[in-house]
Tab-separated table of C-alpha atoms in Angstrom:
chain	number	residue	atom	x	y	z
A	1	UNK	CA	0.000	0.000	0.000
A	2	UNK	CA	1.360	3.516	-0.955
A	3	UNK	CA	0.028	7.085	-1.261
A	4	UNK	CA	4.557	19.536	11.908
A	5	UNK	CA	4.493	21.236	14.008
A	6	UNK	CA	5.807	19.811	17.187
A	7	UNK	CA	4.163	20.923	20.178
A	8	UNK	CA	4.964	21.903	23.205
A	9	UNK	CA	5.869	20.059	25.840
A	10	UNK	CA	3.701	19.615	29.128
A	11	UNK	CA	4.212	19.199	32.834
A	12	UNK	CA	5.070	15.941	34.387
A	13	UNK	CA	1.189	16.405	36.446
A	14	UNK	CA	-0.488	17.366	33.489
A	15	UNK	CA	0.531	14.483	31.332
A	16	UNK	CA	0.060	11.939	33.572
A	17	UNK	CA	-3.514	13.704	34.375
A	18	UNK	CA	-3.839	13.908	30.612
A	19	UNK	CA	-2.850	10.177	30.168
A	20	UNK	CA	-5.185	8.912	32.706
A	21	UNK	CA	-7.682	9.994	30.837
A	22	UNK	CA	-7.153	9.143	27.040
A	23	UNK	CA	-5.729	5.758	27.671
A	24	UNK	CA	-7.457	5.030	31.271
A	25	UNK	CA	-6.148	4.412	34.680
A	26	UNK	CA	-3.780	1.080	34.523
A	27	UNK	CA	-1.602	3.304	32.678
A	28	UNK	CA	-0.665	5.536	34.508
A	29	UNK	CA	1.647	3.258	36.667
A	30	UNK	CA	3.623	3.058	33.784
A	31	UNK	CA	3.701	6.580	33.025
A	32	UNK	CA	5.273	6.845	36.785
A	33	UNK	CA	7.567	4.632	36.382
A	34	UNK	CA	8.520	6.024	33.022
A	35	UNK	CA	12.332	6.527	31.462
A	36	UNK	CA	13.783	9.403	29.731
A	37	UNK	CA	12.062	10.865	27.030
A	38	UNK	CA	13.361	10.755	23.618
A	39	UNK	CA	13.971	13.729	21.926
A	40	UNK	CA	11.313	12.270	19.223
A	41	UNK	CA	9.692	9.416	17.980
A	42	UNK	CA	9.915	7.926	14.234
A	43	UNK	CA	6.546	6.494	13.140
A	44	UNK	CA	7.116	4.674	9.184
A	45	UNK	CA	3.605	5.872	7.902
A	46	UNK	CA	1.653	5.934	4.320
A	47	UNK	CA	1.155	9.630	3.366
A	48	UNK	CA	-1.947	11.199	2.189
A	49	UNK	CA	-5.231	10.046	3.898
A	50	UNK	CA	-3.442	7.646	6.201
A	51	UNK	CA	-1.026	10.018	7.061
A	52	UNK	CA	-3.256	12.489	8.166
A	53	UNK	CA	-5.828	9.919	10.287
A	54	UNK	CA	-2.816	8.941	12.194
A	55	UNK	CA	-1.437	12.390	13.391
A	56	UNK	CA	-5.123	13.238	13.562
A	57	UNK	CA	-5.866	10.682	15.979
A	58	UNK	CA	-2.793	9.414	17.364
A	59	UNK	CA	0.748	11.059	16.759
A	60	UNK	CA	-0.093	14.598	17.185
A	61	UNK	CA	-2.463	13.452	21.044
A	62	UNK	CA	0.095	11.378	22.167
A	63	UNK	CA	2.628	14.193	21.557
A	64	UNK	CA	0.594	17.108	23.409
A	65	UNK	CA	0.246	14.427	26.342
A	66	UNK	CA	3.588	13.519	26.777
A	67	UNK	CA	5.583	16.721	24.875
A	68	UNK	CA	7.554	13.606	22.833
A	69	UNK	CA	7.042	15.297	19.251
A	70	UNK	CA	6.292	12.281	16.819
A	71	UNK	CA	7.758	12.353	12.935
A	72	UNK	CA	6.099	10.437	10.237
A	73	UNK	CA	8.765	8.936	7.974
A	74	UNK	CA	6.846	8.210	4.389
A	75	UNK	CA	9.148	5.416	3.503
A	76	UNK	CA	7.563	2.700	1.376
A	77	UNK	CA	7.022	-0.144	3.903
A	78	UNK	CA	8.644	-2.801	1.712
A	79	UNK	CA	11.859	-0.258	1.521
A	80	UNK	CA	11.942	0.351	5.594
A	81	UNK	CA	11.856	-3.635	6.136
A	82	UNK	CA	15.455	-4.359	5.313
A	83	UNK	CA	16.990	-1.394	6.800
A	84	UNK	CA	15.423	-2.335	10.235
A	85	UNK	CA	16.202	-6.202	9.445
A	86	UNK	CA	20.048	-5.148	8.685
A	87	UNK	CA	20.136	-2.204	11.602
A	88	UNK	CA	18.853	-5.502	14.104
A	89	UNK	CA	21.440	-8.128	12.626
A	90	UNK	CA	24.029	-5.477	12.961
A	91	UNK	CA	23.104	-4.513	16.507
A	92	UNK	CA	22.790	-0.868	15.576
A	93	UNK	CA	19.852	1.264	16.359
A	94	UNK	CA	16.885	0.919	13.875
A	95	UNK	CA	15.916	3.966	11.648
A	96	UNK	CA	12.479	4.373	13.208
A	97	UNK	CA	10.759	3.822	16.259
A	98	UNK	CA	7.222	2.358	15.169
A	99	UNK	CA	6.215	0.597	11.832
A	100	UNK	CA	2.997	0.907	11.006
A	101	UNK	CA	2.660	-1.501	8.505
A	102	UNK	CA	0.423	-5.002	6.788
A	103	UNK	CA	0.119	-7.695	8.726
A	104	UNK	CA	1.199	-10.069	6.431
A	105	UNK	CA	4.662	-7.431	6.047
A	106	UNK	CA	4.426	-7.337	10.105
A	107	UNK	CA	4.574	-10.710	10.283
A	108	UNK	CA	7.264	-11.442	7.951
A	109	UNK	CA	9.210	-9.268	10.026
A	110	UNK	CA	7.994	-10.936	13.328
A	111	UNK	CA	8.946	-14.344	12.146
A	112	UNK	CA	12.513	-12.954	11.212
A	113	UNK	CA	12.697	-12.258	15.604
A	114	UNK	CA	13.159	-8.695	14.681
A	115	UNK	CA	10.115	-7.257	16.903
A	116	UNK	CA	9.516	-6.702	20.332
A	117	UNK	CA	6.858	-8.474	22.006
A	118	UNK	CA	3.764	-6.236	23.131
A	119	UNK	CA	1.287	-8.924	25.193
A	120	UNK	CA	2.146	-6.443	27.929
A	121	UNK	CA	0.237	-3.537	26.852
A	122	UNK	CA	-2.710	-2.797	28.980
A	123	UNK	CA	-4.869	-1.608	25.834
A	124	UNK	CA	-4.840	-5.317	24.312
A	125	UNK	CA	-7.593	-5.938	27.134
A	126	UNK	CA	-10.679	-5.958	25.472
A	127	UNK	CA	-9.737	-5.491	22.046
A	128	UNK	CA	-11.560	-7.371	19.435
A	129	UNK	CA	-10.375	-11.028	18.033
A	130	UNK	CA	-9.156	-9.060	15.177
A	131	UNK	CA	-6.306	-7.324	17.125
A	132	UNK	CA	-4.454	-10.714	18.105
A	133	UNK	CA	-2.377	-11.689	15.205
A	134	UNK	CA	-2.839	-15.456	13.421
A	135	UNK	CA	-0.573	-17.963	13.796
A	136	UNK	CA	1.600	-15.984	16.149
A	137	UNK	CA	3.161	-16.435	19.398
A	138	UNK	CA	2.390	-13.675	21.824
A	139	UNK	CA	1.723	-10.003	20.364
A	140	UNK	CA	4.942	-9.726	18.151
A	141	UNK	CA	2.596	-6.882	15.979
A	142	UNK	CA	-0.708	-6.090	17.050
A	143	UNK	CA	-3.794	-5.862	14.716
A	144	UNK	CA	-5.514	-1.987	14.591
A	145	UNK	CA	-8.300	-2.452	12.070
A	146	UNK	CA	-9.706	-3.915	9.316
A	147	UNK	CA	-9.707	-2.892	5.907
A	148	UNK	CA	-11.194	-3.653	2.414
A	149	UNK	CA	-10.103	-4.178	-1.083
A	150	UNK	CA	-13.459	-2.567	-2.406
A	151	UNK	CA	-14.818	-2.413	-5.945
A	152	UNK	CA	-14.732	1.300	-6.760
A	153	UNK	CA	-16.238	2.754	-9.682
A	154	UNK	CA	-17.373	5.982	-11.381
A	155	UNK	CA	-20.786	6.053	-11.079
A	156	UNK	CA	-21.696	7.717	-14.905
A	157	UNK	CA	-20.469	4.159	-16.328
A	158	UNK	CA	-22.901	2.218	-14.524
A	159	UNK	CA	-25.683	3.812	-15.113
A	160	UNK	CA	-27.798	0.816	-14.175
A	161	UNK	CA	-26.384	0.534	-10.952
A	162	UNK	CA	-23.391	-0.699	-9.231
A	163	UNK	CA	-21.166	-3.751	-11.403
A	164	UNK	CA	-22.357	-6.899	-9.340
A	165	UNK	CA	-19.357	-8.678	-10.731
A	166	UNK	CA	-15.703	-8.144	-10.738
A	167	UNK	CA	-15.909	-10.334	-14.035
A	168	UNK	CA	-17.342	-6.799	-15.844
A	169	UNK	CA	-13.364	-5.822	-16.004
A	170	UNK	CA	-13.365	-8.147	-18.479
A	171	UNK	CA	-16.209	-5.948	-20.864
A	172	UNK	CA	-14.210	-4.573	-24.076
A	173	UNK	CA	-15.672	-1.304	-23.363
A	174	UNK	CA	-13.729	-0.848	-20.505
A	175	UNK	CA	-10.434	-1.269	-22.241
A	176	UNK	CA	-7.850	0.972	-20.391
A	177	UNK	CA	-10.001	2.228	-18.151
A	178	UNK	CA	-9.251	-0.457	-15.260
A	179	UNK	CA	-6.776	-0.296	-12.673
A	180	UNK	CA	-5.482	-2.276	-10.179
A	181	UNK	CA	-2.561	-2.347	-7.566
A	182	UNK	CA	1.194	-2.950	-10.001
A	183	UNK	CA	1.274	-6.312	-7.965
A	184	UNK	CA	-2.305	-7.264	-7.904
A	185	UNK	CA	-2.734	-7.217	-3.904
A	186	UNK	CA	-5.968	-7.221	-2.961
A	187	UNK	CA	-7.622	-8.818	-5.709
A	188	UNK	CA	-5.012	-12.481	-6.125
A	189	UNK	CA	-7.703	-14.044	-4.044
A	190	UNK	CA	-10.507	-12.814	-5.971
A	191	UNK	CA	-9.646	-13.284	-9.251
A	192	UNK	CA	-9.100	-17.066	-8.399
A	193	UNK	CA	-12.946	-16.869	-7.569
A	194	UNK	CA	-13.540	-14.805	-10.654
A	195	UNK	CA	-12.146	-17.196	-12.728
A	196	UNK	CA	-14.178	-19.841	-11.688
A	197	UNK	CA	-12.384	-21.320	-8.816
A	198	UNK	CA	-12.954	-21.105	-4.997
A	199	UNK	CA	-11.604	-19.891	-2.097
A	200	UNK	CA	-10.604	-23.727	-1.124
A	201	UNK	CA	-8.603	-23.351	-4.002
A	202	UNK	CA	-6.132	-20.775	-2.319
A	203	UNK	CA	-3.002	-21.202	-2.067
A	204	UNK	CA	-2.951	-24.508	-4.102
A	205	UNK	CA	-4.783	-23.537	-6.949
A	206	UNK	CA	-4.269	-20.257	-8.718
A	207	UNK	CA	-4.556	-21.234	-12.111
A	208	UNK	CA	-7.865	-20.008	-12.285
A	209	UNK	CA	-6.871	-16.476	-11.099
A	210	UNK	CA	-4.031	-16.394	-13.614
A	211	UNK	CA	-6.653	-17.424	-16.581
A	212	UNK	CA	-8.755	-14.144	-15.347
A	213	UNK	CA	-5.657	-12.479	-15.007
A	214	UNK	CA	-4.549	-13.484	-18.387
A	215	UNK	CA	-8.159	-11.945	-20.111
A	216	UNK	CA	-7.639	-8.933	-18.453
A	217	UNK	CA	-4.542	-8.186	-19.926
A	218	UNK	CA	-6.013	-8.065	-23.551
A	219	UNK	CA	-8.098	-5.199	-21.819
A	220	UNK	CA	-4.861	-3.073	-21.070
A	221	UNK	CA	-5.381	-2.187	-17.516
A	222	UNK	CA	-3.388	0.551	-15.325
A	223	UNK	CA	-1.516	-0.472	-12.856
A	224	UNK	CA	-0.434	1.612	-9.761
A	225	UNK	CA	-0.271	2.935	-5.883
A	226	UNK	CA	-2.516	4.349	-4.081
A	227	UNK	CA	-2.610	7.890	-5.260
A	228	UNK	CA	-2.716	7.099	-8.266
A	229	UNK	CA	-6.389	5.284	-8.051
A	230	UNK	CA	-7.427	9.176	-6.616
A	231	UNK	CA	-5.749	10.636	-9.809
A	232	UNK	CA	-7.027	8.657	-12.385
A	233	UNK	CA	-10.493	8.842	-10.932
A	234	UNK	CA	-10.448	12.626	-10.743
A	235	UNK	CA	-9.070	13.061	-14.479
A	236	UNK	CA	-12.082	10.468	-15.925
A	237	UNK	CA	-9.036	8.118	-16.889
A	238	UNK	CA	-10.824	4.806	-15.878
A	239	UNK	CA	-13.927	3.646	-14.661
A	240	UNK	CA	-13.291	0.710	-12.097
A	241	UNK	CA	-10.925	-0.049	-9.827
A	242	UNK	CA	-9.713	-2.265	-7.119
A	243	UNK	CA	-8.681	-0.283	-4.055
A	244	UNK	CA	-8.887	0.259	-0.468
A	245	UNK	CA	-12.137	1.783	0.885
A	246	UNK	CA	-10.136	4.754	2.238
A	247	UNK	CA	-8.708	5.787	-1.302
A	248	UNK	CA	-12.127	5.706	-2.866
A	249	UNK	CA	-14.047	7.178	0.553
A	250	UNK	CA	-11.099	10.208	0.045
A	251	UNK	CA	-11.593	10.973	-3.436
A	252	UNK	CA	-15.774	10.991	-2.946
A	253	UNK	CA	-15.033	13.451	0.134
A	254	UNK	CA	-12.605	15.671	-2.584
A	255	UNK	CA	-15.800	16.133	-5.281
A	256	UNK	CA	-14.713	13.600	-7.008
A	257	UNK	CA	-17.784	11.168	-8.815
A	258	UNK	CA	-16.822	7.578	-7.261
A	259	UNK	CA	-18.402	5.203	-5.373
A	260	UNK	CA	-17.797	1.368	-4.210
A	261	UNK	CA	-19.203	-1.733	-3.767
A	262	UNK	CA	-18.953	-5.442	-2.779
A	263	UNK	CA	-19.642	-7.910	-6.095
A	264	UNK	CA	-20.929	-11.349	-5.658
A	265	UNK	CA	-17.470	-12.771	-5.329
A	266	UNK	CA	-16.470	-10.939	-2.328
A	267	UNK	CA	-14.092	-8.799	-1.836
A	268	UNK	CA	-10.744	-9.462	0.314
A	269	UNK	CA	-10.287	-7.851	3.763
A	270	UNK	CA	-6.978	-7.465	5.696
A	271	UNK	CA	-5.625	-5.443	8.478
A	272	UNK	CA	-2.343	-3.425	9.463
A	273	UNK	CA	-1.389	-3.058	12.519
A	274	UNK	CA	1.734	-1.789	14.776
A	275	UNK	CA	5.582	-3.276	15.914
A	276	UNK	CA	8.369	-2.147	17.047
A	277	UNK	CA	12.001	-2.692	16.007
A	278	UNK	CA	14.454	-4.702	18.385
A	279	UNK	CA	17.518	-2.643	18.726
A	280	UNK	CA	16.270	0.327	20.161
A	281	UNK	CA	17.566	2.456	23.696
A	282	UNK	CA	15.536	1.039	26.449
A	283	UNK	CA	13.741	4.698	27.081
A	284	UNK	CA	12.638	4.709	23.570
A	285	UNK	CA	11.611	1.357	23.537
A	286	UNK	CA	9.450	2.322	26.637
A	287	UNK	CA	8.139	5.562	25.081
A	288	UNK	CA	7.250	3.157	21.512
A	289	UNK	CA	5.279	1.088	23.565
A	290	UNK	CA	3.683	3.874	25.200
A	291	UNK	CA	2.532	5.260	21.437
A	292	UNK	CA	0.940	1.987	20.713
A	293	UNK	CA	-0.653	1.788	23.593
A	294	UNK	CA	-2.058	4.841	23.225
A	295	UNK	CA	-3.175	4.352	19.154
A	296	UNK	CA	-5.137	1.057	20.951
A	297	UNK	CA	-7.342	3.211	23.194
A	298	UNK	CA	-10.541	3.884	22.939
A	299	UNK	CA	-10.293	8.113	22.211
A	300	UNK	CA	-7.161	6.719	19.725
A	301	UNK	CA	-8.668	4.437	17.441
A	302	UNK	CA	-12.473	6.461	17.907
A	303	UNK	CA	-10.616	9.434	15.841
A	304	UNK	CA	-8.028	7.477	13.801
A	305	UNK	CA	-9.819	4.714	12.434
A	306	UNK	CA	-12.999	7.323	11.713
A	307	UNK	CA	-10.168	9.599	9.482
A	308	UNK	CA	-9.862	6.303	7.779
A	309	UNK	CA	-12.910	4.988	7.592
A	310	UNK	CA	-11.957	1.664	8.819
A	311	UNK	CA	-13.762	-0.549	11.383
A	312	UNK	CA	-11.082	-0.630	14.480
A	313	UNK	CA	-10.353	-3.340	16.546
A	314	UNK	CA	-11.639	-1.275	19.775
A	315	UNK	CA	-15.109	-2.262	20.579
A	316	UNK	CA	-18.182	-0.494	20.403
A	317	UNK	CA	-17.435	2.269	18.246
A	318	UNK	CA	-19.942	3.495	16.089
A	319	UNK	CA	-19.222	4.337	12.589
A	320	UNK	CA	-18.991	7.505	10.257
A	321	UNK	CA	-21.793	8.536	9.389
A	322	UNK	CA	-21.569	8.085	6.005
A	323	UNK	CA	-20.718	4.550	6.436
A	324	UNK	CA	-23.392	3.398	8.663
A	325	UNK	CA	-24.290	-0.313	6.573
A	326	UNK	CA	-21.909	-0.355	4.295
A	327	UNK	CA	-20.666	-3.376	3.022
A	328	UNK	CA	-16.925	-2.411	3.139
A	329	UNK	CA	-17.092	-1.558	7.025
A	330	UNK	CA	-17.622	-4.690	8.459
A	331	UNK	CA	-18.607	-4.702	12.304
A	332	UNK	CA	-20.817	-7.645	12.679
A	333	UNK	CA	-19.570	-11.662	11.327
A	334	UNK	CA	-22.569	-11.725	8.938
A	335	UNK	CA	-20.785	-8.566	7.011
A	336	UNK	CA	-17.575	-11.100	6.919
A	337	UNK	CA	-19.087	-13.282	4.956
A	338	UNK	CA	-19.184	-11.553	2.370
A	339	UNK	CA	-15.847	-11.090	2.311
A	340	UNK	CA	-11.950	-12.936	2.133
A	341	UNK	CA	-9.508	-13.334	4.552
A	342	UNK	CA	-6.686	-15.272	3.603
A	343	UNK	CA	-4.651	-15.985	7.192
A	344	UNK	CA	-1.704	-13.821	7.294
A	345	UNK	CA	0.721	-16.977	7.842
A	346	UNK	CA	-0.641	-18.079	3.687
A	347	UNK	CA	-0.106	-15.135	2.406
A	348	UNK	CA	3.442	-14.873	4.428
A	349	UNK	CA	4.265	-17.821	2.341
A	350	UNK	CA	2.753	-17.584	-1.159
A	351	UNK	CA	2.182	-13.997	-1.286
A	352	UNK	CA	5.156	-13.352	-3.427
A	353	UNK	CA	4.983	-16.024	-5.978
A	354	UNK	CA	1.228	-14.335	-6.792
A	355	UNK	CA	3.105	-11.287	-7.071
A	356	UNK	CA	5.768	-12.214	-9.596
A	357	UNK	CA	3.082	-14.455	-11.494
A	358	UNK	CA	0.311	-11.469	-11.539
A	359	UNK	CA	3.457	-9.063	-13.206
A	360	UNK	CA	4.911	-11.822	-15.293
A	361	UNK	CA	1.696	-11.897	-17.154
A	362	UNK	CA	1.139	-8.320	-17.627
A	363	UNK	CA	4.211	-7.592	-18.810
A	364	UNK	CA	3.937	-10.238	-21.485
């Protein structure tokens, strides 16, 4: 997935006042007991949208709190992983502080030994099944939402109504005016289904996703990042799209003619979610911890996850407005069903083979 002021700081009474009440009374023990401050914390962050949700709802709180200014480094997450990995092997100190980043990248990383075990955090109390990674010993990463590869499209080309198929990609009439991710994530899954296959078929059977993939080659689609879905939509260059819910909820919110929707072959839902490097100074280990804590509270992922427009793994949160039933913000396990989730530990494993076949074939 692709796409400052620091404040200042506050009184040892007021932030642990402060943090008693954003992130609730069993932290503030910890807050006592804290370490030297850092003079700042790195968070590895997608720009844009996400970007902005986070500081919204979590960096730019947690700094007025604690008077720790937080930096958002915009490094693609697949670029950050082996400069942590090499800082970690080397026993040197790792670029950033925080990756926010996929689960399935999270738990590459987590089987590697590189991250630091959270189970200790008082926030994971409570949290929803979603938060506790699969397959996983302990909290190497912790889950923070849930998210959807949605079926966005530009409303004036379906005049009858939303496509109830992801098989429509394959109309002639919509030659070069498709897009997808450059690697296909988000829609591997799907096209297997698309093709004719099933979701019993994944990982062992692809073939029928690489026949789908295969026909819609001949009909020349683009293939990019996420700001690039927000582009082409505002410039009228295509009509349908596969894309997280947040990219297409943005562009709507900009003016821009787009909606989404779930087709009768689902749509596949993930999550991200938060680790921390081994490596680091104790204190700023401590003070990392303290940040995801914080983004796991209740007045955290309330703000952050509404910016987004993603379901968050804190209970009981009611969501935007504009959202309310919609099929690509799931909060109950009926709205699951109609949607995949490959287990991260599957797509750990075959992930990049669907990668390299999905860009073999288009660059045929």
């Amino acid at each position: 997935m692709s796409m400052k002021s620091n404040p200042a700081g506050v009184g040892r009474r007021r932030f642990l006042q402060g943090a008693a009440l954003a992130t609730g009374a069993a932290m503030a023990p910890r807050f006592v007991l804290a370490q030297d401050k850092p003079s700042e914390l790195i968070v590895r962050a997608w720009g844009g949208a996400w970007g902005d949700a986070l500081k919204a709802g979590v960096t730019d709180p947690f700094s007025e709190m604690t008077g720790i200014p937080v930096r958002l480094d915009f490094t693609e997450d697949n670029e950050i992983k082996p400069k942590i990995w090499a800082a970690v092997d080397q026993g040197r100190i790792p670029p950033i502080h925080v990756n926010w980043d996929t689960t399935t990248n999270a738990t590459i990383s987590a089987l590697r030994g590189v991250t630091v075990d959270l189970s200790d955090l008082p926030n994971l109390e409570g949290l929803l099944p979603l938060a506790k990674p699969v397959g996983l010993d302990g909290y190497p990463l912790v889950n923070t939402y849930a998210y959807v590869y949605v079926c966005a499209y530009r409303p004036e080309a379906f005049p009858e109504g939303p496509p109830q198929s992801w098989r429509v990609m394959l109309d002639p009439k919509f030659k070069g005016r498709i897009a997808l991710y450059d690697d296909g994530i988000g829609f591997n899954p799907i096209a297997v289904i698309a093709g004719g296959g099933t979701v019993e078929d994944i990982p062992d059977n692809m073939e029928p996703g690489y026949e789908f993939y295969r026909q819609l080659k001949e009909n020349e689609p683009l293939l990019g990042e996420d700001a690039d879905f927000t582009n082409w939509f505002q410039n009228g260059e295509i009509d349908i799209a596969c894309t997280i819910s947040v990219n297409a909820r943005a562009a709507k919110q900009n003016g821009i003619a787009v909606d989404w929707t779930v087709p009768e072959e689902g749509c596949k839902v993930d999550t991200d979610g938060l680790w921390i490097p081994k490596g680091l100074p104790s204190n700023e280990e401590h003070w990392a911890k303290e940040l995801v804590n914080f983004a796991l509270s209740r007045e955290a992922q309330a703000e952050w996850c509404s910016g987004l427009g993603l379901p968050p793994v804190y209970p009981g949160i009611e969501p935007p407005p504009d959202l309310v039933g919609d099929p690509s913000y799931p909060t109950e396990p009926s709205d699951f069903e109609k949607l995949v989730r490959i287990p991260s530990p599957v797509l750990v494993e075959n992930q990049p083979v669907w990668f390299s076949t999905f860009s073999s074939i288009m660059q045929s």
